[in-house]
Short mmCIF file of C-alpha atoms in Angstrom, two decimals:
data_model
loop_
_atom_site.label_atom_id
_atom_site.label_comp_id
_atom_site.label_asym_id
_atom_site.label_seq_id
_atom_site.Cartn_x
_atom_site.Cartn_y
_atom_site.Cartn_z
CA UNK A 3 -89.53 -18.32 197.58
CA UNK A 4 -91.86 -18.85 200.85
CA UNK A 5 -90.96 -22.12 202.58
CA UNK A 6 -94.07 -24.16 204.68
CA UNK A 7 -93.55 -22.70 208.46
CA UNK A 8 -92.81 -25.58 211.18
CA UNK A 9 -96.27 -27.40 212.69
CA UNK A 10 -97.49 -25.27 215.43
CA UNK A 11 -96.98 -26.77 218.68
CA UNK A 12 -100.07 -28.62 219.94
CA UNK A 13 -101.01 -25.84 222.75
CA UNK A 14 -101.80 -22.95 220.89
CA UNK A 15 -105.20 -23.75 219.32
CA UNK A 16 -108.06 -26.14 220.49
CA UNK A 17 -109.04 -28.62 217.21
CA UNK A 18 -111.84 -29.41 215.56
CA UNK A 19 -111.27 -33.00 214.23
CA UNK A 20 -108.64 -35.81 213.91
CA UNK A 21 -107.70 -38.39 211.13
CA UNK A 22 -105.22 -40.79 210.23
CA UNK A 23 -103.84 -40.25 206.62
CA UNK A 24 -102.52 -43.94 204.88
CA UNK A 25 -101.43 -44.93 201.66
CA UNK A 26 -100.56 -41.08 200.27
CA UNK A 27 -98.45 -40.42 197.35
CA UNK A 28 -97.72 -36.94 196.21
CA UNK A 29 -97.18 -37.07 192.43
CA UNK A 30 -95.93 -33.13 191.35
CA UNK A 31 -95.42 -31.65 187.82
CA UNK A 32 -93.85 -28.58 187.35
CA UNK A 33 -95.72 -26.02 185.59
CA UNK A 34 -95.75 -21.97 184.17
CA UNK A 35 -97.41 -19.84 186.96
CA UNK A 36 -99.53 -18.37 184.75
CA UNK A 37 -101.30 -21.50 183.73
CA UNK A 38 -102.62 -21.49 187.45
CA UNK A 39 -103.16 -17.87 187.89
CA UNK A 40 -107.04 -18.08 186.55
CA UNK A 41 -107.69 -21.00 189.35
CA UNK A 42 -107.06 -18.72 192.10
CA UNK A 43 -108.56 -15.96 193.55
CA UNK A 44 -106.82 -12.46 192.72
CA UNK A 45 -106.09 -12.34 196.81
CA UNK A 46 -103.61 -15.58 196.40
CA UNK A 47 -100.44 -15.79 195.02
CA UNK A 48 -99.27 -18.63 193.41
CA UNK A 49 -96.61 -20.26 195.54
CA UNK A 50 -93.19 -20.93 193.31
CA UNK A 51 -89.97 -22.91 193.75
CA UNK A 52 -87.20 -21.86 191.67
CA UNK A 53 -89.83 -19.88 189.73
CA UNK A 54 -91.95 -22.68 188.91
CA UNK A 55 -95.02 -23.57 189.93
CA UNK A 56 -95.93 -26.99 190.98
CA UNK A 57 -99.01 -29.14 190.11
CA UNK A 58 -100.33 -32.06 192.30
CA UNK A 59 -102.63 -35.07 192.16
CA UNK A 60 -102.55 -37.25 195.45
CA UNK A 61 -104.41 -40.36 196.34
CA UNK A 62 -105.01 -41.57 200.23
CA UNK A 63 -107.18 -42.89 202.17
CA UNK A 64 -108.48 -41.24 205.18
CA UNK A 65 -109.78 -42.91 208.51
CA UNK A 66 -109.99 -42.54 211.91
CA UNK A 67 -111.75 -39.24 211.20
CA UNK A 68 -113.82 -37.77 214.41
CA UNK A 69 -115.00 -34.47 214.78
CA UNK A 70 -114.00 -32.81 218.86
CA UNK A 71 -114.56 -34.22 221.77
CA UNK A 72 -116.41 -37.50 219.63
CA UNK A 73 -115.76 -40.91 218.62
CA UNK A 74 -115.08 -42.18 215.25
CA UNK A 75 -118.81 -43.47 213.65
CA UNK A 76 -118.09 -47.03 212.10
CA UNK A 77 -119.23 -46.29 208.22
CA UNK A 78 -118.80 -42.56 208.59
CA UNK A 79 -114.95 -42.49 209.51
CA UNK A 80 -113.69 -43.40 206.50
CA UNK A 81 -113.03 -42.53 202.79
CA UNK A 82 -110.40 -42.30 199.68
CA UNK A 83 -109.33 -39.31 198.30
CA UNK A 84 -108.00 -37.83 195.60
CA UNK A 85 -107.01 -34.42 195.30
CA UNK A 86 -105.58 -32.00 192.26
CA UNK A 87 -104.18 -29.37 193.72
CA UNK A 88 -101.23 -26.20 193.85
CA UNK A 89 -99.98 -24.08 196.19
CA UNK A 90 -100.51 -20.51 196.95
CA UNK A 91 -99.55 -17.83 200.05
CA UNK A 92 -101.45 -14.84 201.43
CA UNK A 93 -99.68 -12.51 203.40
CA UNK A 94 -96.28 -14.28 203.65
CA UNK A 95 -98.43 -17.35 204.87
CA UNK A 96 -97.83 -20.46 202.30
CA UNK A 97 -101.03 -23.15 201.93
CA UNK A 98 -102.34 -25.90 199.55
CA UNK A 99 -105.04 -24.89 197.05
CA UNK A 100 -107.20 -27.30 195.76
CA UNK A 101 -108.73 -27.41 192.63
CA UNK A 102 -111.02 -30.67 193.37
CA UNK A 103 -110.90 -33.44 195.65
CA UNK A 104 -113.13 -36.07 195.09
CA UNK A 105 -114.24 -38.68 197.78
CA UNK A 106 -116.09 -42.13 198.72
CA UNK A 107 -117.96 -41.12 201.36
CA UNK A 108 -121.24 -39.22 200.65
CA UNK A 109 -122.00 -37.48 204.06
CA UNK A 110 -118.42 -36.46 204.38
CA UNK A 111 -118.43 -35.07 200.86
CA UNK A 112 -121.58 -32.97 202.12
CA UNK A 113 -119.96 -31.80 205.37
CA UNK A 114 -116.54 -30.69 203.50
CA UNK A 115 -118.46 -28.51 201.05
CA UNK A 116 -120.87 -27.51 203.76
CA UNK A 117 -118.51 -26.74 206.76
CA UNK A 118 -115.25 -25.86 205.33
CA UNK A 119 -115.99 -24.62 201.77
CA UNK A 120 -113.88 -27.26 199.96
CA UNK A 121 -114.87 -28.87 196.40
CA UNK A 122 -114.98 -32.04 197.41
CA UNK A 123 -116.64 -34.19 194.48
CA UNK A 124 -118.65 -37.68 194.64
CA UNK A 125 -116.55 -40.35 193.26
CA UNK A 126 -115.99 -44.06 193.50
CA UNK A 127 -112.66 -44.88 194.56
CA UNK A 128 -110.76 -48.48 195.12
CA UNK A 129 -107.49 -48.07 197.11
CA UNK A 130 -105.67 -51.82 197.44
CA UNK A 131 -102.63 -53.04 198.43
CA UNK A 132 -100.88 -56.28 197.34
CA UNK A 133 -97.33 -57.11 198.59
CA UNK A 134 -96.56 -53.84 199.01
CA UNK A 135 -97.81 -52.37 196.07
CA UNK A 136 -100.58 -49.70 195.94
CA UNK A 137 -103.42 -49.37 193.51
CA UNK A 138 -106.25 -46.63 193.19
CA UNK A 139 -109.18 -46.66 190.99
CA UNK A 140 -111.01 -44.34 190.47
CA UNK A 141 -114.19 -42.68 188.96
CA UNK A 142 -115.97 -39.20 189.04
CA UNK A 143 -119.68 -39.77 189.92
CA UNK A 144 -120.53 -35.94 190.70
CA UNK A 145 -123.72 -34.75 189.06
CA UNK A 146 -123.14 -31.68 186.86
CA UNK A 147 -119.44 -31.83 187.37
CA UNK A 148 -116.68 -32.72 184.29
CA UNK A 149 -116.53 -36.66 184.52
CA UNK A 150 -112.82 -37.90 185.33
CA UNK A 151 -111.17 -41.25 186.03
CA UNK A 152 -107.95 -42.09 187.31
CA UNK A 153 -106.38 -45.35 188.18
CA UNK A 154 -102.37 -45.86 189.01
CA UNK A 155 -100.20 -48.20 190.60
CA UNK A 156 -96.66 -47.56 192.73
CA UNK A 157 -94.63 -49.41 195.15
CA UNK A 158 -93.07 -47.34 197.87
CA UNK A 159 -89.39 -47.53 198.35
CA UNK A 160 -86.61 -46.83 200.94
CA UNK A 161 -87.34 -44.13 203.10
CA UNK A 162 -85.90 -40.66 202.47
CA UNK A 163 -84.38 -38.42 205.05
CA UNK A 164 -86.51 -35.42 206.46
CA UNK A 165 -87.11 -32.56 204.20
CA UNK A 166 -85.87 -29.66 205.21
CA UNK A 167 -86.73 -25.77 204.47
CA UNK A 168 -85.65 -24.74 200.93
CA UNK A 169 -85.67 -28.01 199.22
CA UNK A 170 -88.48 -28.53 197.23
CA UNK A 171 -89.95 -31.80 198.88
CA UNK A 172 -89.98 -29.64 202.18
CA UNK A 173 -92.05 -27.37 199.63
CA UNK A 174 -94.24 -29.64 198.10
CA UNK A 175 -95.55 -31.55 201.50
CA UNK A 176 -94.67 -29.67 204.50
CA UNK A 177 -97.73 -27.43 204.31
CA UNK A 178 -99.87 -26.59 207.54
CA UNK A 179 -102.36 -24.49 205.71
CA UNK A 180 -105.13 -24.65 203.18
CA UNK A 181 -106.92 -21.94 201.85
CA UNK A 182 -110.34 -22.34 200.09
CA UNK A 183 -113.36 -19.91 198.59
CA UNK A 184 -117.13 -19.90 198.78
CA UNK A 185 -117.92 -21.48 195.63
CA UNK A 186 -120.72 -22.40 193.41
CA UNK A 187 -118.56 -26.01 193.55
CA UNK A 188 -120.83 -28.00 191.00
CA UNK A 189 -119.68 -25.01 188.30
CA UNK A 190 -116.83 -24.27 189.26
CA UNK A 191 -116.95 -20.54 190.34
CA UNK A 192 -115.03 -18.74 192.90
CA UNK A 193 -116.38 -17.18 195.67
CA UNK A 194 -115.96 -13.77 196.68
CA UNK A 195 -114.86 -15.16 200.76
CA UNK A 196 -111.77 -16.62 201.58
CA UNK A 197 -111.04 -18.91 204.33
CA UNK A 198 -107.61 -20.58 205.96
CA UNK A 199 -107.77 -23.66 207.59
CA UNK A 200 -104.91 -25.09 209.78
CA UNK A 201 -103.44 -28.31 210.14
CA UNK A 202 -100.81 -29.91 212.61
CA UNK A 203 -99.09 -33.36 212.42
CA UNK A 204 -95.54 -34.22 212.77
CA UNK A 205 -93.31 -33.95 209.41
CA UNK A 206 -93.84 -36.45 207.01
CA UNK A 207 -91.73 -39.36 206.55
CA UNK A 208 -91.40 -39.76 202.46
CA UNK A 209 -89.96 -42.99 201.09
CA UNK A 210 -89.34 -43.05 197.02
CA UNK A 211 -92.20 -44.14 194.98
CA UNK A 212 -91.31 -46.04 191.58
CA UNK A 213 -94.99 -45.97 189.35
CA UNK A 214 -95.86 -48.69 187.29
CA UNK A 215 -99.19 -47.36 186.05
CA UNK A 216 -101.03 -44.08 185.87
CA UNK A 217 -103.88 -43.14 183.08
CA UNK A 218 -105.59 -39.69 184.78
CA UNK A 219 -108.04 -37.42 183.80
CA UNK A 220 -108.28 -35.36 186.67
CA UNK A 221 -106.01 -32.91 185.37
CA UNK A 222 -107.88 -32.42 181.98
CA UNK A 223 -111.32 -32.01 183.74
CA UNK A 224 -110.24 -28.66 184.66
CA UNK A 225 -109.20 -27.69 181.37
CA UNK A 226 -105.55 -27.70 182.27
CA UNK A 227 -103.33 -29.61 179.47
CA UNK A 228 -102.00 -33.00 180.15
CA UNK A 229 -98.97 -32.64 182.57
CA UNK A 230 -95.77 -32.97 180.55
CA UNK A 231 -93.32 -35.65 181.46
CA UNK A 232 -93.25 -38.34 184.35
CA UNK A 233 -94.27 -37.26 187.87
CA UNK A 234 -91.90 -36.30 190.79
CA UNK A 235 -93.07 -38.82 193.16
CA UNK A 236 -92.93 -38.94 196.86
CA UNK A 237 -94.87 -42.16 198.82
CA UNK A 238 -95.46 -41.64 202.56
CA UNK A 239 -95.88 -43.32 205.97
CA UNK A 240 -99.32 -43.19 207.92
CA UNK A 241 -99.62 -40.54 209.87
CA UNK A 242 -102.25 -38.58 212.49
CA UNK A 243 -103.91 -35.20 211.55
CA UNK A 244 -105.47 -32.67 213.68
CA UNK A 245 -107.60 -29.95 212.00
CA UNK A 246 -107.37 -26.78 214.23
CA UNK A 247 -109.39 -24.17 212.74
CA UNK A 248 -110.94 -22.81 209.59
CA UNK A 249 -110.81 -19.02 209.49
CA UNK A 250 -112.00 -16.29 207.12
CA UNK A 251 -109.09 -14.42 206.01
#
């Protein structure tokens, strides 16, 4: 069972863009590992805990963002996400693997696919908060993609301790790499390159997360079966991201 390595301390690698992450839940379903075998290229592994592996859809909102050496653009610095994703490991190295993320902002949509390979998707997204409760909204706009919607509500809770290596919310959000394939994104086919991008913040802070709503389709638009069950949920605290590098692997 790989476990997510510690961030890499600041010095070792020049970045290549900053953002603030804000209003994140991670909502997990266990799930076979050979139901998310045919989503990965044959050079990953799916990444298991307790030989299960895990499922994700998380909502956020992204700001701040700036590319090296450059000031955030007012209009072009910020966006909603919302990602579907698993986790995989190549060569002993554990990462996120996303299966779609779909976004608000249309030139950062372009630059993600562009740049760093990723199958980012055009969406329309609301992300509100009342009183301490969170609410996302959301709506696939993509053209030639499988529509999707999504919409939930949650109110974070108290705040959890650290997670710590070999417990599975250590395994399900400390992760300082992403991997990601050339891709004919609109259809959905896997490229035959691989890349690794790397991340660095400091560990997440989780709270509890207690859901009051959540009708998704973002699961089904891959063809995957409805998740089974309620959601492990984990809300979390703002917090700064550096992108370091995106390598082919």
């Amino acid at each position: 069972m790989p476990s997510a390595p510690s961030p890499t301390p600041r010095r070792y690698r020049p970045h290549l863009m900053r953002q603030r992450w804000s209003n994140l839940l991670f909502a997990h379903w266990p799930v076979p590992p050979e139901l998310l075998r045919p989503y990965l290229p044959a050079r990953l592994e799916v990444d298991t805990f307790a030989d299960q592996a895990w499922l994700g859809v998380v909502p956020f909102t992204m700001s701040q963002i700036r590319p090296l050496g450059l000031p955030a653009v007012p209009g072009l610095s910020a966006l909603h996400e919302l990602n579907v994703r698993t986790y995989a490991t190549l060569d002993g190295v554990p990462g996120v693997w996303f299966l779609s993320l779909d976004a608000t902002q249309p030139l950062g949509v372009w630059a993600a696919r562009t740049l760093f390979h990723l199958p980012y998707l055009h969406a329309r997204i609301r992300l509100t908060e009342t009183n301490g409760t969170l609410r996302a909204v959301a709506e696939r706009t993509h053209r030639g993609a499988a529509p999707a919607t999504f919409a939930a509500t949650w109110t974070p809770g108290a705040r959890l301790p650290l997670a710590q290596p070999g417990t599975l919310a250590h395994f399900l959000t400390e992760r300082y790499h992403l991997y990601t394939a050339g891709a004919n994104l609109r259809q959905g086919v896997l490229g035959s390159s691989l890349w690794r991008g790397h991340l660095w913040h400091e560990p997440w802070q989780l709270r509890e997360a207690t859901l009051q709503e959540w009708d998704s389709t973002l699961v089904e638009s891959h063809g995957l079966p409805t998740p089974v069950g309620p959601p492990l949920l984990y809300a979390a605290e703002p917090l700064d991201v550096t992108v370091r590098e995106l390598r082919r692997v």
